[in-house]
Short mmCIF file of C-alpha atoms in Angstrom, two decimals:
data_model
loop_
_atom_site.label_atom_id
_atom_site.label_comp_id
_atom_site.label_asym_id
_atom_site.label_seq_id
_atom_site.Cartn_x
_atom_site.Cartn_y
_atom_site.Cartn_z
CA MET A 14 -10.27 28.89 -8.79
CA VAL A 15 -8.85 25.47 -9.49
CA GLN A 16 -5.93 25.50 -11.89
CA VAL A 17 -5.19 22.25 -13.64
CA HIS A 18 -1.73 22.43 -15.15
CA GLY A 19 -1.96 26.05 -16.08
CA SER A 20 -5.57 26.02 -17.28
CA ALA A 21 -8.22 27.45 -15.03
CA ILE A 22 -11.42 25.50 -14.51
CA GLU A 23 -13.98 28.25 -14.67
CA ARG A 24 -17.25 26.39 -15.23
CA VAL A 25 -18.37 23.04 -13.84
CA SER A 26 -21.48 21.15 -14.94
CA VAL A 27 -23.40 19.63 -12.04
CA ILE A 28 -25.48 16.67 -13.12
CA ASP A 29 -27.93 15.18 -10.62
CA ASP A 30 -31.59 14.28 -10.85
CA ASP A 31 -32.17 15.57 -7.30
CA PRO A 32 -32.39 19.39 -7.23
CA GLY A 33 -31.28 19.49 -3.58
CA SER A 34 -28.06 17.58 -4.27
CA ARG A 35 -27.50 19.61 -7.42
CA GLU A 36 -27.67 22.75 -5.32
CA LEU A 37 -25.34 21.39 -2.63
CA TYR A 38 -22.67 20.28 -5.12
CA SER A 39 -23.00 23.64 -6.86
CA LEU A 40 -22.29 25.47 -3.60
CA TYR A 41 -19.04 23.51 -3.18
CA VAL A 42 -18.07 24.41 -6.71
CA GLU A 43 -18.84 28.07 -6.15
CA GLU A 44 -16.79 28.03 -2.97
CA LEU A 45 -13.82 27.26 -5.24
CA SER A 46 -14.62 30.42 -7.23
CA MET A 47 -15.90 28.43 -10.17
CA GLN A 48 -19.25 28.82 -11.86
CA ALA A 49 -21.62 25.90 -11.33
CA LEU A 50 -23.85 25.02 -14.26
CA ARG A 51 -26.89 23.30 -12.74
CA GLU A 52 -27.96 20.82 -15.40
CA ASN A 53 -31.73 20.39 -15.22
CA GLY A 54 -32.03 17.65 -17.84
CA PRO A 55 -33.67 15.64 -19.17
CA PHE A 56 -30.99 13.89 -21.22
CA THR A 57 -32.10 11.31 -23.76
CA SER A 58 -28.64 9.92 -24.48
CA VAL A 59 -25.18 9.95 -22.97
CA GLU A 60 -23.85 11.42 -26.22
CA ALA A 61 -26.24 14.36 -25.97
CA CYS A 62 -25.24 15.00 -22.40
CA VAL A 63 -21.51 14.81 -23.23
CA GLU A 64 -22.05 17.28 -26.04
CA ARG A 65 -23.92 19.64 -23.75
CA VAL A 66 -21.22 19.48 -21.04
CA LEU A 67 -18.30 19.80 -23.46
CA GLY A 68 -19.90 22.86 -25.01
CA ALA A 69 -20.47 24.62 -21.71
CA ALA A 70 -18.03 23.51 -19.01
CA HIS A 71 -14.39 22.74 -18.24
CA ALA A 72 -15.22 19.97 -15.76
CA ALA A 73 -18.18 18.03 -14.37
CA ILE A 74 -19.57 16.48 -11.21
CA SER A 75 -22.19 13.79 -11.71
CA ASP A 76 -24.35 11.67 -9.45
CA PHE A 77 -24.46 7.93 -10.20
CA LYS A 78 -28.23 7.36 -10.19
CA LEU A 79 -29.57 9.55 -12.96
CA LYS A 80 -32.37 7.38 -14.30
CA VAL A 81 -34.81 8.45 -11.60
CA LYS A 82 -37.77 10.58 -12.75
CA THR A 83 -36.65 10.28 -16.40
CA TYR A 84 -33.82 12.74 -15.74
CA ALA A 85 -31.49 10.69 -17.96
CA SER A 86 -31.41 7.41 -19.90
CA PHE A 87 -27.96 6.44 -18.57
CA ASN A 88 -26.15 6.31 -15.27
CA GLY A 89 -23.40 8.61 -14.01
CA ALA A 90 -20.66 6.01 -14.46
CA GLU A 91 -21.35 5.84 -18.20
CA LEU A 92 -21.36 9.63 -18.38
CA VAL A 93 -18.12 10.22 -16.44
CA ALA A 94 -16.33 7.51 -18.46
CA SER A 95 -17.49 9.16 -21.69
CA LEU A 96 -16.29 12.55 -20.46
CA TYR A 97 -12.94 10.92 -19.55
CA ASP A 98 -12.62 9.77 -23.15
CA LYS A 99 -13.03 13.40 -24.16
CA LYS A 100 -10.40 14.41 -21.56
CA LEU A 101 -12.81 16.46 -19.46
CA PRO A 102 -12.01 16.27 -15.71
CA SER A 103 -15.03 14.71 -13.99
CA ILE A 104 -16.06 13.37 -10.60
CA LEU A 105 -18.60 10.63 -9.97
CA CYS A 106 -20.27 11.42 -6.69
CA THR A 107 -22.60 8.87 -5.20
CA ARG A 108 -24.00 7.41 -2.03
CA PHE A 109 -23.51 4.06 -3.75
CA GLU A 110 -24.49 0.69 -2.39
CA PHE A 111 -22.44 -2.39 -3.09
CA ALA A 112 -25.00 -3.53 -5.65
CA ASP A 113 -24.22 -0.39 -7.64
CA LEU A 114 -20.59 -1.47 -7.91
CA ASP A 115 -21.56 -4.11 -10.48
CA GLU A 116 -22.67 -1.28 -12.74
CA ILE A 117 -19.78 1.05 -11.89
CA ARG A 118 -16.87 -1.43 -12.08
CA PRO A 119 -16.82 -1.86 -15.89
CA TYR A 120 -16.27 1.89 -16.20
CA ARG A 121 -13.98 2.28 -13.19
CA GLN A 122 -10.74 2.57 -15.15
CA ARG A 123 -12.16 5.68 -16.81
CA ILE A 124 -13.47 7.18 -13.57
CA PRO A 125 -10.48 8.71 -11.77
CA ALA A 126 -12.54 10.15 -8.94
CA LEU A 127 -15.37 8.33 -7.16
CA LEU A 128 -16.44 10.22 -4.07
CA ARG A 129 -19.23 9.84 -1.55
CA PRO A 130 -21.21 13.03 -0.86
CA ASP A 131 -19.66 13.29 2.61
CA GLU A 132 -16.19 13.21 1.05
CA LEU A 133 -16.96 16.06 -1.30
CA ASP A 134 -15.38 19.31 -0.22
CA VAL A 135 -13.28 22.07 -1.65
CA ASP A 136 -10.01 20.10 -1.25
CA THR A 137 -11.28 16.80 -2.66
CA ILE A 138 -12.88 18.48 -5.67
CA ALA A 139 -9.65 20.30 -6.50
CA HIS A 140 -7.57 17.13 -5.94
CA ALA A 141 -9.95 15.05 -8.08
CA PHE A 142 -9.78 17.44 -11.02
CA GLU A 143 -5.99 17.49 -10.76
CA SER A 144 -5.87 13.66 -10.75
CA CYS A 145 -7.99 13.60 -13.93
CA ALA A 146 -5.70 16.07 -15.65
CA LEU A 147 -2.67 13.97 -14.70
CA GLU A 148 -4.22 10.85 -16.22
CA PHE A 149 -4.91 12.68 -19.44
CA ARG A 150 -1.12 13.10 -19.62
CA ASN A 151 -0.65 9.43 -18.79
CA GLU A 152 0.58 10.17 -15.29
CA PHE A 153 -1.11 8.60 -12.29
CA VAL A 154 -1.49 9.26 -8.61
CA GLN A 155 -0.44 6.32 -6.41
CA THR A 156 -3.99 5.03 -5.99
CA ARG A 157 -4.70 4.95 -9.73
CA LYS A 158 -1.43 3.70 -11.18
CA PRO A 159 -1.88 0.44 -13.15
CA TRP A 160 0.28 -2.57 -12.28
CA LYS A 161 0.22 -6.12 -13.59
CA THR A 162 -0.70 -8.34 -10.70
CA LEU A 163 -1.77 -11.84 -9.69
CA ILE A 164 -5.46 -12.63 -9.28
CA ARG A 165 -6.77 -15.73 -7.59
CA ILE A 166 -10.31 -17.01 -8.12
CA GLU A 167 -11.82 -17.71 -4.72
CA ASP A 168 -15.45 -18.49 -5.40
CA ILE A 169 -17.92 -18.80 -8.27
CA HIS A 170 -21.51 -17.58 -7.97
CA ALA A 171 -24.04 -19.04 -10.39
CA ASP A 172 -27.33 -18.29 -8.68
CA PRO A 173 -30.42 -18.89 -10.85
CA GLY A 174 -31.83 -15.67 -12.23
CA ARG A 175 -28.69 -13.66 -11.49
CA GLU A 176 -25.67 -12.95 -13.62
CA ALA A 177 -22.78 -15.32 -12.89
CA ALA A 178 -20.01 -13.71 -10.86
CA VAL A 179 -16.68 -14.58 -9.26
CA ASP A 180 -15.00 -13.53 -6.02
CA VAL A 181 -11.35 -12.77 -6.57
CA CYS A 182 -8.46 -12.17 -4.19
CA LEU A 183 -5.49 -9.94 -4.99
CA PRO A 184 -2.69 -11.32 -2.81
CA SER A 185 -0.39 -8.35 -3.35
CA TRP A 186 -3.18 -5.93 -2.39
CA ASN A 187 -5.29 -7.13 0.52
CA ARG A 188 -5.85 -10.76 1.36
CA ASN A 189 -8.87 -10.02 3.52
CA VAL A 190 -10.99 -8.39 0.86
CA MET A 191 -12.73 -10.40 -1.82
CA VAL A 192 -13.70 -8.43 -4.89
CA LYS A 193 -16.80 -9.52 -6.78
CA LEU A 194 -16.62 -9.32 -10.57
CA GLN A 195 -19.44 -10.10 -12.99
CA ARG A 196 -18.57 -12.83 -15.48
CA SER A 197 -19.52 -10.44 -18.27
CA GLU A 198 -16.69 -8.12 -17.19
CA LEU A 199 -14.14 -10.84 -17.90
CA PRO A 200 -12.85 -11.75 -21.36
CA GLU A 201 -14.68 -14.64 -22.98
CA TRP A 202 -11.58 -16.87 -23.12
CA MET A 203 -11.57 -16.91 -19.30
CA HIS A 204 -15.13 -18.13 -18.83
CA ALA A 205 -14.38 -21.85 -19.20
CA LYS A 206 -11.35 -21.50 -16.92
CA LEU A 207 -13.15 -19.94 -13.98
CA VAL A 208 -12.66 -22.45 -11.20
CA ALA A 209 -11.79 -21.91 -7.57
CA ASP A 210 -8.03 -21.51 -6.94
CA ALA A 211 -7.27 -20.67 -10.59
CA HIS A 212 -4.73 -17.88 -11.05
CA PHE A 213 -4.74 -15.17 -13.70
CA TYR A 214 -2.93 -11.93 -14.27
CA ALA A 215 -4.60 -8.55 -14.78
CA VAL A 216 -3.58 -4.94 -14.77
CA VAL A 217 -5.00 -3.39 -11.61
CA ASN A 218 -4.43 -0.19 -9.63
CA ILE A 219 -3.21 -2.04 -6.55
CA GLY A 220 -2.25 1.22 -4.87
CA ALA A 221 -5.97 1.81 -4.30
CA GLU A 222 -7.16 1.65 -0.71
CA ARG A 223 -10.83 0.71 -1.14
CA PRO A 224 -12.24 -2.21 -3.15
CA GLU A 225 -14.63 0.11 -5.00
CA ASP A 226 -11.62 1.99 -6.38
CA LEU A 227 -10.06 -1.03 -8.09
CA TYR A 228 -10.23 -1.39 -11.84
CA PHE A 229 -9.24 -4.47 -13.84
CA SER A 230 -7.95 -4.65 -17.40
CA LYS A 231 -5.67 -6.66 -19.70
CA TRP A 232 -6.42 -10.10 -18.31
CA SER A 233 -3.95 -12.85 -19.20
CA GLU A 234 -3.18 -16.44 -18.25
CA SER A 235 -0.85 -17.12 -15.39
CA MET C 26 20.22 9.30 -3.17
CA THR C 27 23.31 7.30 -4.09
CA GLY C 28 26.07 5.34 -2.38
CA ASP C 29 25.82 2.49 0.07
CA ARG C 30 22.57 2.80 1.97
CA ILE C 31 19.67 1.05 3.60
CA ALA C 32 16.19 2.29 2.70
CA LEU C 33 13.40 1.46 5.14
CA LEU C 34 10.40 2.03 2.94
CA ASP C 35 7.15 3.53 4.16
CA VAL C 36 4.91 0.74 2.83
CA GLY C 37 2.07 1.54 5.23
CA HIS C 38 1.50 -1.29 7.71
CA GLY C 39 4.31 -3.71 6.91
CA ASN C 40 8.01 -3.85 6.27
CA GLY C 41 10.06 -3.34 3.15
CA THR C 42 13.80 -2.73 3.26
CA VAL C 43 16.22 -2.26 0.38
CA LEU C 44 19.99 -2.54 0.85
CA HIS C 45 22.21 -0.92 -1.78
CA ILE C 46 25.79 -2.03 -1.20
CA GLY C 47 28.19 -1.38 -4.08
CA ASP C 48 26.39 -2.70 -7.13
CA GLN C 49 24.41 -5.26 -5.12
CA VAL C 50 20.76 -4.86 -4.21
CA CYS C 51 19.04 -6.88 -1.53
CA VAL C 52 15.40 -6.62 -0.50
CA ILE C 53 14.45 -7.77 2.99
CA ASP C 54 10.70 -8.18 3.37
CA ALA C 55 8.27 -6.83 0.83
CA GLY C 56 5.19 -5.20 2.31
CA PRO C 57 2.05 -5.11 0.20
CA GLY C 58 0.97 -2.41 -2.20
CA THR C 59 3.04 -0.55 -4.71
CA THR C 60 5.72 1.25 -2.71
CA LEU C 61 8.45 -1.30 -3.41
CA LEU C 62 7.52 -1.41 -7.11
CA GLU C 63 7.60 2.37 -7.29
CA TYR C 64 10.89 2.55 -5.40
CA ILE C 65 12.53 0.15 -7.83
CA GLN C 66 11.15 2.07 -10.80
CA GLU C 67 12.16 5.42 -9.31
CA ASN C 68 15.73 4.23 -8.70
CA SER C 69 16.04 2.47 -12.08
CA LEU C 70 17.40 -0.66 -10.42
CA PRO C 71 18.55 -3.12 -13.10
CA SER C 72 18.13 -6.26 -10.98
CA ILE C 73 17.73 -7.55 -7.45
CA ASP C 74 20.42 -9.93 -6.29
CA LEU C 75 18.63 -11.32 -3.28
CA VAL C 76 15.21 -11.15 -1.64
CA ILE C 77 14.81 -12.38 1.93
CA LEU C 78 11.36 -12.83 3.43
CA SER C 79 11.39 -12.99 7.21
CA HIS C 80 8.14 -14.92 7.49
CA ALA C 81 4.83 -15.54 5.76
CA ASP C 82 2.64 -12.62 6.86
CA GLN C 83 1.07 -10.60 4.08
CA ASP C 84 2.52 -7.36 5.41
CA HIS C 85 5.98 -8.80 4.78
CA ILE C 86 5.48 -10.73 1.52
CA GLY C 87 2.65 -9.17 -0.53
CA GLY C 88 4.98 -6.84 -2.40
CA LEU C 89 7.11 -9.68 -3.73
CA ILE C 90 4.15 -11.10 -5.64
CA GLY C 91 3.73 -7.71 -7.27
CA LEU C 92 7.43 -7.54 -8.05
CA LEU C 93 7.54 -11.00 -9.61
CA VAL C 94 4.40 -10.45 -11.66
CA ALA C 95 5.43 -7.00 -12.88
CA GLY C 96 8.29 -8.92 -14.45
CA ASN C 97 10.35 -5.90 -15.39
CA ILE C 98 13.18 -6.48 -12.95
CA PRO C 99 15.14 -9.74 -12.78
CA ILE C 100 15.34 -11.29 -9.33
CA LYS C 101 18.24 -13.68 -8.92
CA ARG C 102 17.50 -15.42 -5.64
CA VAL C 103 14.79 -15.59 -2.99
CA LEU C 104 15.28 -16.93 0.52
CA LEU C 105 12.22 -17.45 2.65
CA ASN C 106 10.99 -18.96 5.81
CA THR C 107 8.05 -21.28 5.37
CA ASN C 108 4.94 -20.91 7.32
CA SER C 109 1.51 -20.84 5.84
CA GLU C 110 -0.30 -21.07 9.17
CA LYS C 111 -1.93 -17.64 8.99
CA GLU C 112 -1.74 -16.49 5.42
CA SER C 113 -2.76 -19.31 3.17
CA LYS C 114 -4.21 -17.19 0.34
CA VAL C 115 -1.26 -14.87 0.08
CA TRP C 116 1.17 -17.69 0.66
CA ALA C 117 -0.49 -19.78 -2.06
CA GLY C 118 -0.23 -16.83 -4.44
CA LEU C 119 3.43 -16.31 -3.64
CA VAL C 120 4.30 -19.98 -3.97
CA HIS C 121 2.45 -20.11 -7.30
CA GLU C 122 4.39 -17.13 -8.63
CA LEU C 123 7.74 -18.34 -7.29
CA SER C 124 7.14 -21.71 -8.94
CA VAL C 125 6.34 -20.07 -12.28
CA HIS C 126 9.57 -18.07 -12.06
CA TRP C 127 11.57 -21.09 -10.94
CA GLN C 128 10.32 -23.17 -13.86
CA ASN C 129 10.42 -20.52 -16.56
CA LYS C 130 12.89 -17.86 -15.56
CA GLY C 131 15.62 -19.62 -13.66
CA LEU C 132 14.83 -18.05 -10.31
CA GLN C 133 16.64 -19.73 -7.46
CA PHE C 134 14.53 -19.96 -4.36
CA ASP C 135 15.39 -21.63 -1.10
CA VAL C 136 13.03 -22.46 1.66
CA GLY C 137 13.98 -22.36 5.31
CA LEU C 138 16.37 -19.73 6.60
CA THR C 139 17.94 -20.03 10.04
CA ALA C 140 20.97 -18.83 11.99
CA GLN C 141 22.82 -21.77 10.48
CA ASP C 142 22.79 -19.96 7.09
CA SER C 143 24.63 -16.98 8.54
CA PRO C 144 26.48 -14.98 7.31
CA ILE C 145 25.23 -13.85 3.91
CA THR C 146 27.38 -11.42 1.96
CA ILE C 147 25.96 -8.45 0.06
CA GLY C 148 28.80 -6.53 -1.51
CA SER C 149 31.00 -5.37 1.35
CA ALA C 150 28.22 -5.83 3.90
CA THR C 151 27.43 -8.92 5.91
CA LEU C 152 24.02 -10.11 6.95
CA GLU C 153 24.07 -12.03 10.19
CA ILE C 154 21.03 -14.24 10.67
CA LEU C 155 20.47 -14.06 14.42
CA SER C 156 17.18 -15.92 14.61
CA PRO C 157 15.52 -18.37 14.35
CA SER C 158 17.91 -21.04 15.50
CA PRO C 159 17.53 -24.32 13.59
CA GLY C 160 15.96 -25.83 16.71
CA LEU C 161 13.33 -23.14 17.05
CA ALA C 162 12.50 -23.30 13.35
CA ALA C 163 12.23 -27.06 13.48
CA MET C 164 9.60 -26.92 16.21
CA GLY C 165 7.41 -24.98 13.84
CA ALA C 166 4.40 -22.73 14.31
CA GLY C 167 1.61 -24.21 16.39
CA SER C 168 3.84 -26.20 18.74
CA LEU C 169 4.64 -25.39 22.37
CA THR C 170 7.97 -24.59 23.98
CA SER C 171 9.08 -26.56 27.03
CA GLU C 172 7.59 -23.73 29.13
CA GLY C 173 4.26 -24.14 27.38
CA ARG C 174 4.51 -20.96 25.27
CA ARG C 175 2.95 -21.24 21.82
CA ILE C 176 5.25 -20.83 18.84
CA THR C 177 3.74 -18.81 16.01
CA SER C 178 4.98 -17.74 12.62
CA ASN C 179 6.21 -14.56 14.34
CA THR C 180 8.45 -16.64 16.63
CA ILE C 181 10.32 -18.03 13.67
CA SER C 182 10.55 -14.71 11.88
CA VAL C 183 14.06 -14.14 10.55
CA VAL C 184 16.09 -11.54 12.47
CA ILE C 185 18.95 -9.98 10.51
CA ARG C 186 21.81 -7.79 11.68
CA VAL C 187 23.54 -5.78 8.97
CA ILE C 188 27.29 -5.32 9.47
CA TYR C 189 29.01 -2.59 7.48
CA ASP C 190 32.67 -1.57 7.89
CA GLY C 191 32.77 -3.99 10.79
CA GLN C 192 29.99 -2.15 12.63
CA PRO C 193 26.44 -3.38 13.33
CA VAL C 194 24.39 -0.71 11.59
CA THR C 195 20.85 -2.07 11.48
CA LEU C 196 18.84 -4.82 13.11
CA LEU C 197 15.81 -5.98 11.13
CA THR C 198 13.56 -7.97 13.40
CA GLY C 199 10.54 -8.88 11.27
CA ASP C 200 7.77 -9.84 13.67
CA MET C 201 10.05 -11.48 16.25
CA ASP C 202 8.28 -12.19 19.56
CA GLY C 203 9.25 -12.77 23.17
CA ILE C 204 9.99 -16.46 22.71
CA ALA C 205 12.45 -15.73 19.92
CA LEU C 206 14.07 -12.92 21.91
CA ASP C 207 14.51 -15.12 24.98
CA GLU C 208 15.92 -17.93 22.86
CA LEU C 209 18.33 -15.55 21.12
CA LEU C 210 19.53 -14.11 24.43
CA SER C 211 19.96 -17.60 25.85
CA ARG C 212 22.48 -18.26 23.08
CA ASN C 213 24.42 -15.09 24.02
CA VAL C 214 24.20 -13.84 20.46
CA PRO C 215 25.54 -10.28 20.13
CA ALA C 216 22.60 -8.14 18.98
CA THR C 217 23.75 -4.55 19.49
CA THR C 218 23.04 -2.14 16.67
CA SER C 219 22.90 1.57 15.96
CA LEU C 220 19.47 1.37 14.29
CA LEU C 221 16.70 -0.99 15.38
CA VAL C 222 13.63 -1.68 13.29
CA PHE C 223 11.22 -2.58 16.06
CA PRO C 224 9.47 -5.97 15.75
CA HIS C 225 5.84 -6.30 14.70
CA HIS C 226 5.54 -2.58 13.97
CA GLY C 227 5.47 -1.81 17.69
CA GLY C 228 2.18 -3.63 17.84
CA ALA C 229 2.77 -6.20 20.54
CA SER C 230 0.05 -5.77 23.11
CA GLY C 231 -0.73 -7.19 26.50
CA PRO C 232 0.82 -6.79 29.90
CA ARG C 233 4.28 -8.03 28.88
CA SER C 234 4.77 -5.79 25.83
CA ALA C 235 6.63 -3.07 27.75
CA ALA C 236 8.87 -5.69 29.37
CA PHE C 237 9.57 -7.16 25.93
CA ALA C 238 10.55 -3.71 24.61
CA THR C 239 12.78 -3.04 27.63
CA LYS C 240 14.52 -6.40 27.25
CA LEU C 241 15.01 -5.88 23.50
CA LEU C 242 16.37 -2.38 23.94
CA ARG C 243 18.74 -3.56 26.68
CA ALA C 244 20.10 -6.23 24.34
CA THR C 245 20.37 -4.08 21.23
CA LYS C 246 21.32 -0.63 22.64
CA PRO C 247 20.28 1.35 19.55
CA ASP C 248 20.65 5.08 18.99
CA ALA C 249 17.46 5.13 16.92
CA VAL C 250 14.36 2.97 16.64
CA VAL C 251 12.11 2.79 13.58
CA PHE C 252 8.47 1.74 13.71
CA SER C 253 7.21 0.82 10.24
CA VAL C 254 3.51 1.55 10.58
CA GLY C 255 0.41 2.38 8.57
CA ARG C 256 -1.94 5.06 9.89
CA GLY C 257 -5.36 3.59 10.58
CA ARG C 258 -4.02 0.04 10.88
CA PHE C 259 -3.93 -1.37 14.42
CA GLY C 260 -2.93 1.91 16.11
CA ASN C 261 0.78 1.11 16.04
CA PRO C 262 3.12 1.74 17.70
CA LYS C 263 1.49 1.12 21.06
CA LYS C 264 2.02 3.78 23.67
CA GLN C 265 3.47 1.45 26.31
CA ILE C 266 6.10 0.29 23.83
CA VAL C 267 7.14 3.81 22.87
CA GLU C 268 7.36 4.69 26.55
CA ALA C 269 9.57 1.67 27.24
CA VAL C 270 11.80 2.56 24.29
CA ARG C 271 12.20 6.12 25.51
CA ALA C 272 12.83 4.99 29.06
CA SER C 273 15.71 2.85 27.85
CA ASN C 274 17.73 5.82 26.66
CA ALA C 275 16.91 9.49 27.15
CA ASN C 276 18.60 10.45 23.87
CA ILE C 277 17.12 7.79 21.66
CA ARG C 278 15.54 8.91 18.40
CA VAL C 279 12.09 7.40 17.82
CA ILE C 280 11.00 7.34 14.19
CA CYS C 281 7.60 6.28 12.81
CA THR C 282 7.09 6.03 9.09
CA GLN C 283 3.48 7.23 9.36
CA LEU C 284 1.52 9.28 11.87
CA ASN C 285 -0.18 7.35 14.64
CA GLU C 286 -3.75 8.60 15.32
CA GLU C 287 -2.92 9.02 18.99
CA CYS C 288 -0.14 11.44 18.05
CA ALA C 289 -2.24 13.39 15.56
CA SER C 290 -5.98 12.80 15.37
CA THR C 291 -6.18 14.81 12.15
CA LEU C 292 -3.72 14.95 9.30
CA PRO C 293 -1.66 18.05 8.59
CA LYS C 294 -3.07 20.19 5.78
CA GLU C 295 0.33 21.43 4.65
CA ARG C 296 2.70 19.34 2.55
CA PRO C 297 5.64 18.28 4.74
CA THR C 298 9.05 19.57 3.72
CA HIS C 299 11.27 17.36 5.90
CA LEU C 300 10.74 14.05 4.05
CA THR C 301 13.27 12.37 1.79
CA SER C 302 12.41 12.62 -1.89
CA LEU C 303 11.85 8.86 -2.06
CA VAL C 304 8.46 7.21 -2.58
CA ALA C 305 6.43 6.81 0.59
CA HIS C 306 3.03 5.19 0.94
CA GLY C 307 1.76 7.96 3.18
CA ARG C 308 2.98 10.90 1.14
CA GLU C 309 -0.05 11.43 -1.07
CA ARG C 310 -2.45 11.83 1.83
CA ASN C 311 -0.07 13.58 4.24
CA ARG C 312 0.08 10.51 6.47
CA CYS C 313 3.86 10.46 6.77
CA CYS C 314 5.70 11.25 9.95
CA ALA C 315 9.20 10.30 8.77
CA GLY C 316 8.02 8.54 5.57
CA THR C 317 10.71 6.42 3.96
CA VAL C 318 13.80 6.39 6.18
CA VAL C 319 17.30 6.05 4.74
CA LEU C 320 20.49 5.15 6.55
CA LYS C 321 23.39 6.36 4.43
CA LEU C 322 26.46 4.27 5.14
CA GLY C 323 30.12 5.23 5.18
CA GLN C 324 31.65 8.69 5.26
CA GLY C 325 29.15 11.54 5.34
CA GLY C 326 26.42 9.07 6.17
CA GLY C 327 23.59 9.33 8.63
CA LEU C 328 19.92 8.94 9.02
CA PHE C 329 17.36 10.64 6.77
CA PRO C 330 15.11 12.53 7.21
CA ARG C 331 17.48 14.51 9.36
CA GLU C 332 16.58 14.79 13.01
CA THR C 333 16.26 18.58 13.32
CA PRO C 334 13.68 19.19 10.56
CA HIS C 335 11.82 16.01 11.54
CA ARG C 336 11.59 17.16 15.16
CA GLU C 337 10.44 20.57 13.98
CA PHE C 338 7.67 18.95 11.91
CA ILE C 339 6.60 16.95 14.97
CA ARG C 340 6.65 20.05 17.17
CA LEU C 341 4.47 22.01 14.76
CA ARG C 342 2.14 19.37 13.32
CA VAL C 343 1.93 16.46 15.74
CA PRO C 344 0.20 17.82 18.83
CA SER C 345 0.27 14.69 21.03
CA ALA C 346 3.43 13.04 19.77
CA MET C 347 4.33 9.98 21.84
CA CYS C 348 8.00 10.39 20.96
CA GLN C 349 8.39 13.87 22.50
#
């Protein structure tokens, strides 16, 4: 059984619209000698789901795409972030595509563990729950620790019919990877200043290895 | 760890070195990511007296941007070689941040560092700038030598020999290449050292890489060689280089900060016990071989992690180690 700082995680809610995936994730959980609570839904609000999980489990694993077949009215990123606010260790598990990142990124700071299904195993589940518990005590693993850093605007996208977005480069992280951020994710005061080569500061977990793991907060002028 | 020492940080693929001499702190190269930031936080360093950047590659400068922006540690002076040939985005970011600090925070930064600026004093230690010579630096990246060899930013990478108690204790070579080595040897510059940080992370490839390693080892005669590498990045150090290093001296100690995939295709499950307690980029995911390496200077000094437990780790957990 996974112990997180002295407290045993005995029951884990498994939230996925696909019964097959629900079963698979549950088997991993049971391999760790924890009870898997297979959540069958449907959930009409994220609040209702949070209430259900908090009342039944010590931790949760959720898929990202939950809106299929009216299983839920919200996505897994919203749910895991809400559970984070309630200090419940949670994992977002998804076979995400890059388009999904636009929906996940705004919640990323409150999602300590984002795993692909093929990354999910006994060790990663235990490690992810431990990382969550650390963050609840304001301690961070290397990949999640927030640092103020320099951000450079590389490109602006303003395609008709699509939400405006910017490509940013984090020189102290990885020069080769551009990170796309929706304009709506940025504070309003920045919108008029979004031009190529402009520099800003933000608090980012620059110890992260993958672009999908980065979160951005506390933007300021450079 | 206290006292005079040189910490060769495991920053993943890149270089980051911190010299602690008396109450002086000097950073030489600042690899990307958070290791340098964490090291400074962990050691409660009040300020950094000098930062030297060997050249403009991201794996040597990215961490300084983070350090400047974090803003919680005063940096008194920065010396850097200019070359934006390969790294314009990172370079632009660094120049932007250095300019902000120069204008608003009184940072002194000087551009262009050559052998002419040697020596630099850090407490009781001396930094000898062995390369580039002013002539080599003046030719600049992109030009050709008289033999038709192309000069790159690596050619004009700063090479520093640390002298402590009158002894050459460490040679930091940045990404020095064959042109720079030949030019240095042609000037008959003494380059012997007890510890060599191998250039370009042991990543030089091609038919002449082993010859380069042999020539470098013959000139420097080290007792130990460090490869500052990141697992999963470029497969460094290359096998032919490690073989040439080992062939140069049967007793030489070969130290990699992280585990090369060729040495260990899978990562150890168990937490290593031989590492120093200092921050290391590879620690969290068990990617360290030696992790952060420390050379303690003066009486009771030596190289950490100690050789015996490190060798034991390699024997038990690194099935195809190139260094054994």
